[in-house]
PDB file of C-alpha atoms and ligand atoms in Angstrom:
ATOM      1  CA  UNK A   1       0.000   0.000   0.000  1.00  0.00           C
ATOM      2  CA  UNK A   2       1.189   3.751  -0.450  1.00  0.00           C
ATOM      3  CA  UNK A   3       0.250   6.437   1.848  1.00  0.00           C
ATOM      4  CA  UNK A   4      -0.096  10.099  -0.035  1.00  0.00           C
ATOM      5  CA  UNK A   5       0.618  12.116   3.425  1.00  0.00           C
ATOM      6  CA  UNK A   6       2.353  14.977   5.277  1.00  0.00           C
ATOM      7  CA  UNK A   7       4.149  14.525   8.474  1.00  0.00           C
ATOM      8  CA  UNK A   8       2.140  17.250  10.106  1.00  0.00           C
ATOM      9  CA  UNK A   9      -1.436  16.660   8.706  1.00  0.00           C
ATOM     10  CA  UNK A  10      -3.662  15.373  11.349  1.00  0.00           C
ATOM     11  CA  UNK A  11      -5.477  13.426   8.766  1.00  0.00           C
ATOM     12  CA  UNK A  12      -2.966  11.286   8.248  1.00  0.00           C
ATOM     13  CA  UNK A  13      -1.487  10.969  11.333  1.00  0.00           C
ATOM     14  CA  UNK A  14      -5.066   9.428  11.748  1.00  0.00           C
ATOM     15  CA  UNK A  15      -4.399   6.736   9.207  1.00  0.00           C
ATOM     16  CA  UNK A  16      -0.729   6.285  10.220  1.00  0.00           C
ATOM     17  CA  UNK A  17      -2.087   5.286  13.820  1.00  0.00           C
ATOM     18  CA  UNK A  18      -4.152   2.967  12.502  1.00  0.00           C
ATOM     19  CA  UNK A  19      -2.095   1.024   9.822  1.00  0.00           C
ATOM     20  CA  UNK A  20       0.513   0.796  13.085  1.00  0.00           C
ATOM     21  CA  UNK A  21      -1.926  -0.204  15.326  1.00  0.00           C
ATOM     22  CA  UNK A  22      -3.158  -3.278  12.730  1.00  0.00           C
ATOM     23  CA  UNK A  23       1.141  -3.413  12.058  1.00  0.00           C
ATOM     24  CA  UNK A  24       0.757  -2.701   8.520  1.00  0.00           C
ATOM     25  CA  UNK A  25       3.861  -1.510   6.586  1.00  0.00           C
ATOM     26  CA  UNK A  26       3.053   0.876   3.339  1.00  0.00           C
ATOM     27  CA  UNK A  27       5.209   2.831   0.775  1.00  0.00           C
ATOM     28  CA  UNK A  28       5.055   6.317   2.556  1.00  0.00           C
ATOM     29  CA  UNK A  29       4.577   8.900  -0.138  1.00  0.00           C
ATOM     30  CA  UNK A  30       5.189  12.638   0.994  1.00  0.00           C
ATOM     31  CA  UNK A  31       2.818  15.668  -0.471  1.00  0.00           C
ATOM     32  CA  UNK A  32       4.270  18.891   0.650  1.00  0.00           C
ATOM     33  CA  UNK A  33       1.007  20.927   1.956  1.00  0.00           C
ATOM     34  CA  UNK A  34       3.748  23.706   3.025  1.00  0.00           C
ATOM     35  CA  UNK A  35       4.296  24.301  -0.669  1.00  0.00           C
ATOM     36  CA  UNK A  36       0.971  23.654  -1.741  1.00  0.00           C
ATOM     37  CA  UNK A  37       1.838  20.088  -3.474  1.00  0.00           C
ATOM     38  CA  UNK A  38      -1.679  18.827  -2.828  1.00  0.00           C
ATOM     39  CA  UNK A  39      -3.066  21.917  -4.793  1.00  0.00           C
ATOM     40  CA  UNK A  40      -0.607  20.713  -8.031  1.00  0.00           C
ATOM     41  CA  UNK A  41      -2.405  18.984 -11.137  1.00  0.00           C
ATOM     42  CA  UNK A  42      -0.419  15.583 -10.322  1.00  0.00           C
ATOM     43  CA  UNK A  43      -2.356  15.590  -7.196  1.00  0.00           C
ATOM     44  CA  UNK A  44      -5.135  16.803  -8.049  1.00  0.00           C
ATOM     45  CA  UNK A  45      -5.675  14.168 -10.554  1.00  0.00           C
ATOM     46  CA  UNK A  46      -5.491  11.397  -7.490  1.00  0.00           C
ATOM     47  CA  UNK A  47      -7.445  13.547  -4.913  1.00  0.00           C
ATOM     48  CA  UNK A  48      -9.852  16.398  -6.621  1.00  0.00           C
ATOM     49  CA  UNK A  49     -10.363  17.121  -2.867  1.00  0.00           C
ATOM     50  CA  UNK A  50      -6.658  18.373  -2.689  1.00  0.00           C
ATOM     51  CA  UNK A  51      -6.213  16.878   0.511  1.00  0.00           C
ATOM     52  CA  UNK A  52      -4.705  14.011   2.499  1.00  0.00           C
ATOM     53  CA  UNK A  53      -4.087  11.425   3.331  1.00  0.00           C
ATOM     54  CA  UNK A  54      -4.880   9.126   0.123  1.00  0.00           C
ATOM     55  CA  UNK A  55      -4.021   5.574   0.364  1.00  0.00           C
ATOM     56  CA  UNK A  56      -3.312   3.289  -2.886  1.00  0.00           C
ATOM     57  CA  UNK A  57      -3.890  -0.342  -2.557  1.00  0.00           C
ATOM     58  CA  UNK A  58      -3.195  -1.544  -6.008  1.00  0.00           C
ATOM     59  CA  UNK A  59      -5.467  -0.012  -8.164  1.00  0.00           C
ATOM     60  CA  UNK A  60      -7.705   0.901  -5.552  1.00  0.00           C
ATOM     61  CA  UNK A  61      -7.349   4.538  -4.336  1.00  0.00           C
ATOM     62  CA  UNK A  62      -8.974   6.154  -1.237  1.00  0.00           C
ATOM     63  CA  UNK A  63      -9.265   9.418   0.017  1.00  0.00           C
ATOM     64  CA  UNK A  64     -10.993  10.498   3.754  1.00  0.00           C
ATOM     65  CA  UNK A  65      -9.389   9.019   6.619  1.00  0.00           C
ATOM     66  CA  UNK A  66     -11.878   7.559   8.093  1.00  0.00           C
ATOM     67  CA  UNK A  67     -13.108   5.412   4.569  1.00  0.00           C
ATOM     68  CA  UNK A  68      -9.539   4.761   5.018  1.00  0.00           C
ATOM     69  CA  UNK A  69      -9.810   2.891   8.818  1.00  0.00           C
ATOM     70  CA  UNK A  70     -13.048   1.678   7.745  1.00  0.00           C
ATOM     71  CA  UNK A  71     -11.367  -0.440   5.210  1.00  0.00           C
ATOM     72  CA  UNK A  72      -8.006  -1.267   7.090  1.00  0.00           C
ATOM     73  CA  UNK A  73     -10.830  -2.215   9.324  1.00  0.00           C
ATOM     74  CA  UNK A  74     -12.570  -4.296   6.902  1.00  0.00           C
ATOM     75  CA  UNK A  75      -9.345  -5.633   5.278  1.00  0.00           C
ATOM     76  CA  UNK A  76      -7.338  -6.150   8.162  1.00  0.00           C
ATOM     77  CA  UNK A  77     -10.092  -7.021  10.905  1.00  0.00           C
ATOM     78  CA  UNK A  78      -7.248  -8.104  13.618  1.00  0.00           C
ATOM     79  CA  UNK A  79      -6.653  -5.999  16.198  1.00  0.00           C
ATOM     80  CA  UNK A  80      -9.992  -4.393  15.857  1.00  0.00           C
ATOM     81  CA  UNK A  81      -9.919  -1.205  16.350  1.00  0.00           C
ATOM     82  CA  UNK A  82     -14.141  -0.609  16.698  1.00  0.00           C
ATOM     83  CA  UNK A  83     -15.532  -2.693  19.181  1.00  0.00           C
ATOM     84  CA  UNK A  84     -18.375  -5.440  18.658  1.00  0.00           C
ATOM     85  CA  UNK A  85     -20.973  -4.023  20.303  1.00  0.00           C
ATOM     86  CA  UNK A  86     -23.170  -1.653  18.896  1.00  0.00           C
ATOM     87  CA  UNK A  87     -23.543   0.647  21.416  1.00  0.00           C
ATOM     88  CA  UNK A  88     -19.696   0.703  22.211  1.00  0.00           C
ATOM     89  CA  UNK A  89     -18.850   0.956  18.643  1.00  0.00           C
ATOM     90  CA  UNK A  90     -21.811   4.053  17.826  1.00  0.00           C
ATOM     91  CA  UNK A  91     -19.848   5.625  21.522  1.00  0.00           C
ATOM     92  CA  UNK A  92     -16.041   5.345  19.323  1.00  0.00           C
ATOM     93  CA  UNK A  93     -17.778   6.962  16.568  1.00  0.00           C
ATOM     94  CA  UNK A  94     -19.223   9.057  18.357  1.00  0.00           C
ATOM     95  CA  UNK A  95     -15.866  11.159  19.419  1.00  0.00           C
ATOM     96  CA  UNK A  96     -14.035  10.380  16.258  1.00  0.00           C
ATOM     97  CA  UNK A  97     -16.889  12.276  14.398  1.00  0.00           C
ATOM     98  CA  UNK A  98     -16.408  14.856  17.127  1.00  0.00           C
ATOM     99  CA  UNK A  99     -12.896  15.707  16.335  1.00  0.00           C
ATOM    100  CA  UNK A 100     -13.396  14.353  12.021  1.00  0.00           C
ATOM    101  CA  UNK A 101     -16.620  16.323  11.156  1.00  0.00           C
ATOM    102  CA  UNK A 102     -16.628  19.297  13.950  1.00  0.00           C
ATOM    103  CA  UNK A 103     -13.187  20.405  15.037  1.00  0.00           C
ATOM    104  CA  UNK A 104     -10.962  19.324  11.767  1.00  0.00           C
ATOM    105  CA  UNK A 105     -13.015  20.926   8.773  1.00  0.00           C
ATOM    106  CA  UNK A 106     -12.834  24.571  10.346  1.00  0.00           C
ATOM    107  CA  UNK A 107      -9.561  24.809  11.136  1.00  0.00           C
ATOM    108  CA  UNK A 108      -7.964  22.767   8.139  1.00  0.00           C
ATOM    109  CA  UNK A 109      -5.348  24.257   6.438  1.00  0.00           C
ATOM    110  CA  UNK A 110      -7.903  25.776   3.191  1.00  0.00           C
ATOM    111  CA  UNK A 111      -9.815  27.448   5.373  1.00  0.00           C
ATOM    112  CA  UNK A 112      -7.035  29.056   7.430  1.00  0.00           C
ATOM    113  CA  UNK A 113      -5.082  30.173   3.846  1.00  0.00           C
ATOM    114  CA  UNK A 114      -9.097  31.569   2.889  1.00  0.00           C
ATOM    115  CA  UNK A 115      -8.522  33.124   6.085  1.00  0.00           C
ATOM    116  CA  UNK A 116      -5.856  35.233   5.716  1.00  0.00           C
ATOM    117  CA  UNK A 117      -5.821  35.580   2.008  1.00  0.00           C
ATOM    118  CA  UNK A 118      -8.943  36.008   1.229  1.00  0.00           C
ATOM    119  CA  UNK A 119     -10.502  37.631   3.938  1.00  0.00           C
ATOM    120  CA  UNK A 120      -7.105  39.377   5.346  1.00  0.00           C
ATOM    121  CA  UNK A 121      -7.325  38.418   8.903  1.00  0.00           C
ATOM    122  CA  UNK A 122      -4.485  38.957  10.507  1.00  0.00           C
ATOM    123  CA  UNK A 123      -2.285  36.706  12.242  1.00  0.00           C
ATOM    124  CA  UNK A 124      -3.778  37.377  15.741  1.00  0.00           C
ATOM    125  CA  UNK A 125      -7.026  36.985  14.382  1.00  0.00           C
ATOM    126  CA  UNK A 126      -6.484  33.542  12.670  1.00  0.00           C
ATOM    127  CA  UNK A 127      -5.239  32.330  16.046  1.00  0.00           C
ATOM    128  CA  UNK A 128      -7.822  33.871  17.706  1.00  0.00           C
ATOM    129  CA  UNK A 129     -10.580  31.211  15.197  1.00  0.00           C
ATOM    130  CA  UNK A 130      -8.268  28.407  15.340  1.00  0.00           C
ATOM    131  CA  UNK A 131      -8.146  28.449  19.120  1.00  0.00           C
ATOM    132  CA  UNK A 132     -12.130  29.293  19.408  1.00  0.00           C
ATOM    133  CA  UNK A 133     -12.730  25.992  17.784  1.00  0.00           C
ATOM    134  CA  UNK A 134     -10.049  23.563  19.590  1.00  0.00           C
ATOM    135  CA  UNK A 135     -11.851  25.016  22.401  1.00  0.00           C
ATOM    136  CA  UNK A 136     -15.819  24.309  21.537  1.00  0.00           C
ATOM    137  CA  UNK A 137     -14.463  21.358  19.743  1.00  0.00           C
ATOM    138  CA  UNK A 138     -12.382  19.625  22.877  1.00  0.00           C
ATOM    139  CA  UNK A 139     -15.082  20.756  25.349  1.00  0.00           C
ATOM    140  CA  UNK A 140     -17.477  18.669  23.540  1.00  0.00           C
ATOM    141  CA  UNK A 141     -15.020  15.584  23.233  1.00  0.00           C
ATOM    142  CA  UNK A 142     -14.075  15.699  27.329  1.00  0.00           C
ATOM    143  CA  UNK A 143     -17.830  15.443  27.637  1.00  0.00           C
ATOM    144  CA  UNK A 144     -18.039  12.116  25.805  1.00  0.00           C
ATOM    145  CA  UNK A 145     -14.794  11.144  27.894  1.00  0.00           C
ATOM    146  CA  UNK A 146     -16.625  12.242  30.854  1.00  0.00           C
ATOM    147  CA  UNK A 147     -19.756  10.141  30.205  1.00  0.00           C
ATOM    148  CA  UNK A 148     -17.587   7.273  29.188  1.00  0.00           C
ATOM    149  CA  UNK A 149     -15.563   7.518  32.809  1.00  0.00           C
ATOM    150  CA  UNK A 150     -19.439   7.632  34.605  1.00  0.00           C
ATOM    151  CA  UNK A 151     -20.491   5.030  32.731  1.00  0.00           C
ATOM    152  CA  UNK A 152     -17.426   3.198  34.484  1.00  0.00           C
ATOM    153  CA  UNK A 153     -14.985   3.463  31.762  1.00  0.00           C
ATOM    154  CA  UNK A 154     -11.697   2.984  33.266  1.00  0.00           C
ATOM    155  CA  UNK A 155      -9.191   3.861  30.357  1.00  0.00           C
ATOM    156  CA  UNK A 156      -5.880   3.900  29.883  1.00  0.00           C
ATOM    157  CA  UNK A 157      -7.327   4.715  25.970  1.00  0.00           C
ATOM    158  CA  UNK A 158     -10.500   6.812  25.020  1.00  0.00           C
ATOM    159  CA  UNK A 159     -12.651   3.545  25.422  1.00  0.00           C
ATOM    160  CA  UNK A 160     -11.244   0.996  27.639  1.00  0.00           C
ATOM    161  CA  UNK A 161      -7.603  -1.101  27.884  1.00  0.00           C
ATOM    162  CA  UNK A 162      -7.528  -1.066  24.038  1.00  0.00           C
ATOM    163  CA  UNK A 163      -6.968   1.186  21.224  1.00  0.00           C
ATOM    164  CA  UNK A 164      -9.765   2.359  18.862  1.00  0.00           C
ATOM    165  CA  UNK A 165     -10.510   4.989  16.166  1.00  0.00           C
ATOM    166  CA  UNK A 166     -11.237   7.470  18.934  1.00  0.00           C
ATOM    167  CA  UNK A 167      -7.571   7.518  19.823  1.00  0.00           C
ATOM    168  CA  UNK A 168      -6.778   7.739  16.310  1.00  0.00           C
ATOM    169  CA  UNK A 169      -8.652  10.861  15.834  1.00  0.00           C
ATOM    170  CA  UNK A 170      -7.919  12.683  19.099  1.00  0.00           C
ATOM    171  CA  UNK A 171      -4.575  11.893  19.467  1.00  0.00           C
ATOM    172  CA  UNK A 172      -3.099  14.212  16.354  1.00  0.00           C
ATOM    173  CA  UNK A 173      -6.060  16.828  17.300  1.00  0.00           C
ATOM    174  CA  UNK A 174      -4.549  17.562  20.728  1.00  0.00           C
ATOM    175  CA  UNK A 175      -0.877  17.286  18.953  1.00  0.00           C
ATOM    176  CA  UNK A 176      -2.338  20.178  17.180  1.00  0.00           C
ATOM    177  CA  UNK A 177      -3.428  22.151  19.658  1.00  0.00           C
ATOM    178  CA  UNK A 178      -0.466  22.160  21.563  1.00  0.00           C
ATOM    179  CA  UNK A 179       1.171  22.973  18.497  1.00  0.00           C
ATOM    180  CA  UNK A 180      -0.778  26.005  17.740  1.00  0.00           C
ATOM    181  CA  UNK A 181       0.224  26.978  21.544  1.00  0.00           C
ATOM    182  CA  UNK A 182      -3.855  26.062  22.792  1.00  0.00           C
ATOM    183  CA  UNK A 183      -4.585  25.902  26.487  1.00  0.00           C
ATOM    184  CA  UNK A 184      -6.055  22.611  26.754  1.00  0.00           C
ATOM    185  CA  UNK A 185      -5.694  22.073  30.646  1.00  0.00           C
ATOM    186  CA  UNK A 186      -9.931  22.424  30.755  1.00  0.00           C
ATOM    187  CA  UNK A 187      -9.817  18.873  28.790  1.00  0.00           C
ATOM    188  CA  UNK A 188      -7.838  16.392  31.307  1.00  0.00           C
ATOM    189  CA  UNK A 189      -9.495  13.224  30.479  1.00  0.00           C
ATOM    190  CA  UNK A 190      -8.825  14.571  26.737  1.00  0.00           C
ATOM    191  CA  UNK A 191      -4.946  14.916  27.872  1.00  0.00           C
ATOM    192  CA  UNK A 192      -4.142  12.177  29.817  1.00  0.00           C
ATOM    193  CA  UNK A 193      -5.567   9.947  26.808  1.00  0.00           C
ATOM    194  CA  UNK A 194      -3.019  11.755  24.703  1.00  0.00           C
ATOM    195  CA  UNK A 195      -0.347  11.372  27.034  1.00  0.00           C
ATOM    196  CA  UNK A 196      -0.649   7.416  27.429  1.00  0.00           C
ATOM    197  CA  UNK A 197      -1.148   7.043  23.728  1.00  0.00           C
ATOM    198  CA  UNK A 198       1.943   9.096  22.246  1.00  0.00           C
ATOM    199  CA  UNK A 199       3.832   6.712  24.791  1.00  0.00           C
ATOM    200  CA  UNK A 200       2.804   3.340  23.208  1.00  0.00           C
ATOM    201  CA  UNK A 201       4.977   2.490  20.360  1.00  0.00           C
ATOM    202  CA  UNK A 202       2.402   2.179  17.600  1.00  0.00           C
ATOM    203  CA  UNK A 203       1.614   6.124  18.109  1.00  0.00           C
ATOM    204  CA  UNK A 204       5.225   6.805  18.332  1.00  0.00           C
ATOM    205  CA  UNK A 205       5.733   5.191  15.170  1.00  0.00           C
ATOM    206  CA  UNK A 206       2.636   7.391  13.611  1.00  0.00           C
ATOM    207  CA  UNK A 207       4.123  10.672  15.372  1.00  0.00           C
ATOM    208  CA  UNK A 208       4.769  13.448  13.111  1.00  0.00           C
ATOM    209  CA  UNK A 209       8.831  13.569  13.891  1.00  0.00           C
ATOM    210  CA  UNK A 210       9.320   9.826  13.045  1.00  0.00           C
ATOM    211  CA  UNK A 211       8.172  10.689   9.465  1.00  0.00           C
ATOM    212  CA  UNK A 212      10.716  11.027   6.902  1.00  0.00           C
ATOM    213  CA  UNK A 213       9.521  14.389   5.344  1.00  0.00           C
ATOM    214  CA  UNK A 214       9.586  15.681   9.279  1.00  0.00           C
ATOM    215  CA  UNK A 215      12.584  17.913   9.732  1.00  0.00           C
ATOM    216  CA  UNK A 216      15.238  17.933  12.335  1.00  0.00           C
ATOM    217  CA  UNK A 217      12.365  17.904  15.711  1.00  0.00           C
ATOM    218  CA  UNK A 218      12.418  21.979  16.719  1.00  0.00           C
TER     219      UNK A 218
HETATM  220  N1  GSH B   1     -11.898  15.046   5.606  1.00  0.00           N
HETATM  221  C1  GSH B   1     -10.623  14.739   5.045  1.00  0.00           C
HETATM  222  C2  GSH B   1      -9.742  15.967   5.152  1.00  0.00           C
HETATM  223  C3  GSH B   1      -8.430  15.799   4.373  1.00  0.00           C
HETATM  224  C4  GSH B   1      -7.618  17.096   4.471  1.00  0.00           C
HETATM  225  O1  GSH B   1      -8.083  18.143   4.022  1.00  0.00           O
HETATM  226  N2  GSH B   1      -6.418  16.990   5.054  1.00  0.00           N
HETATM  227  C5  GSH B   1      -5.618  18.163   5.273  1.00  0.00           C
HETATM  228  C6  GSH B   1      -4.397  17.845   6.081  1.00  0.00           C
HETATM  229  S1  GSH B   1      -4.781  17.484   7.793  1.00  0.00           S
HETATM  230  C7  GSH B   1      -5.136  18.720   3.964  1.00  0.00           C
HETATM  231  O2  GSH B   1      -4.655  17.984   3.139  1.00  0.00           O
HETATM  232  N3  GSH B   1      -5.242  20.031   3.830  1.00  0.00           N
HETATM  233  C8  GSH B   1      -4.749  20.701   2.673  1.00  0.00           C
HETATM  234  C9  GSH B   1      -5.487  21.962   2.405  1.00  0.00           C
HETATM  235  O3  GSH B   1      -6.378  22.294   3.198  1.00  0.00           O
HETATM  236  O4  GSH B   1      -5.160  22.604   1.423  1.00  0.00           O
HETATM  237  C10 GSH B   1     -10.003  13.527   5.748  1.00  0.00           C
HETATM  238  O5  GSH B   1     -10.433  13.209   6.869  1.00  0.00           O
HETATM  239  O6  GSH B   1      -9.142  12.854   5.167  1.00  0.00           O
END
């Protein structure tokens, strides 16, 4: 398999997780979003979206990362990363739609660029949206964490003693708050899932500095 991805995009930190997790090797294929690569007509042609991640599995192309762990998930079933039941598994979706559909879209990197191009926001004021939205956006996820923990969840991941796409998805979301410099000490449960997770050598492996397109770590 070949992975179109950047070292810093969430989105494929996402998938990255998850082909670890399952201990799936893949061709790793960089796009440059700092120099707009995903915007260039070679692109373009295998994501109109101009996005990634895009995973290649023979002739069979993929874009969205979460069609993507939906079929590692299909292909691959072992470990599973969605549980069984269909309450637990609708509770996993659950967040990873939080942080995929709610927090992601409006602060992905199009929208920032419309931003400040577009709309001439300044640098202050771009911050000033990004960290708005980290903020609804992780609220609403420690929520879910915090009805999970009631319900007796007992962690060390988002959902129990074992990985899932929840951990996928919030994982690179708090990397990127912290990178943007967020305060995200209101979301605890949110941050110690984080901390266990980056610790565990499949997320290591997925981290954006263990990439090859990652430069020297700052
Ligand atoms: N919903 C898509 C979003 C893909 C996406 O837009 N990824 C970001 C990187 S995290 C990207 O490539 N952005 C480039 C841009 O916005 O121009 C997914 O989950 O895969």
């Amino acid at each position: 398999m070949d992975l179109y991805n950047y070292f810093y995009s969430s989105t494929s930190y996402r998938a990255r997780i998850a082909l670890a997790l399952k201990g799936l090797d893949f061709n790793y294929i960089a796009v440059n979003l700092r120099t707009l690569e995903q915007r260039s007509e070679a692109f373009l042609q295998r994501n109109r979206a101009g996005g990634v991640p895009l995973l290649v599995d023979g002739d069979f192309s993929l874009s969205q990362s979460l069609a993507i762990l939906d079929y590692l998930e299909q292909t691959h079933p072992a470990p599973a990363l969605l549980p069984q039941d269909p309450a637990a598994r609708a509770r996993v979706l659950e967040l990873s739609y939080a942080v995929a559909c709610d927090i992601h879209p409006v602060n992905n990197q199009r929208v920032l660029r419309y931003l400040q191009t577009v709309l001439n926001v300044t640098e202050e004021q771009k911050q000033d949206w990004y960290t708005h939205w980290i903020a609804e956006g992780l609220a609403a996820v420690e929520q879910l964490l915090v009805n999970e923990k009631d319900r007796g969840g007992t962690g060390p991941y988002a959902f129990g003693a074992q990985p899932t796409w929840a951990d996928c998805c919030l994982v690179p979301q708090v990397a990127n708050a912290l990178r943007m410099k967020c305060d995200i000490s209101a979301y605890p449960l949110a941050h110690a899932v984080y901390t266990h997770c980056i610790a565990q050598p499949a997320f290591a492996k997925a981290a954006p500095f263990a990439q090859p397109d990652a430069p020297a770590k700052p």
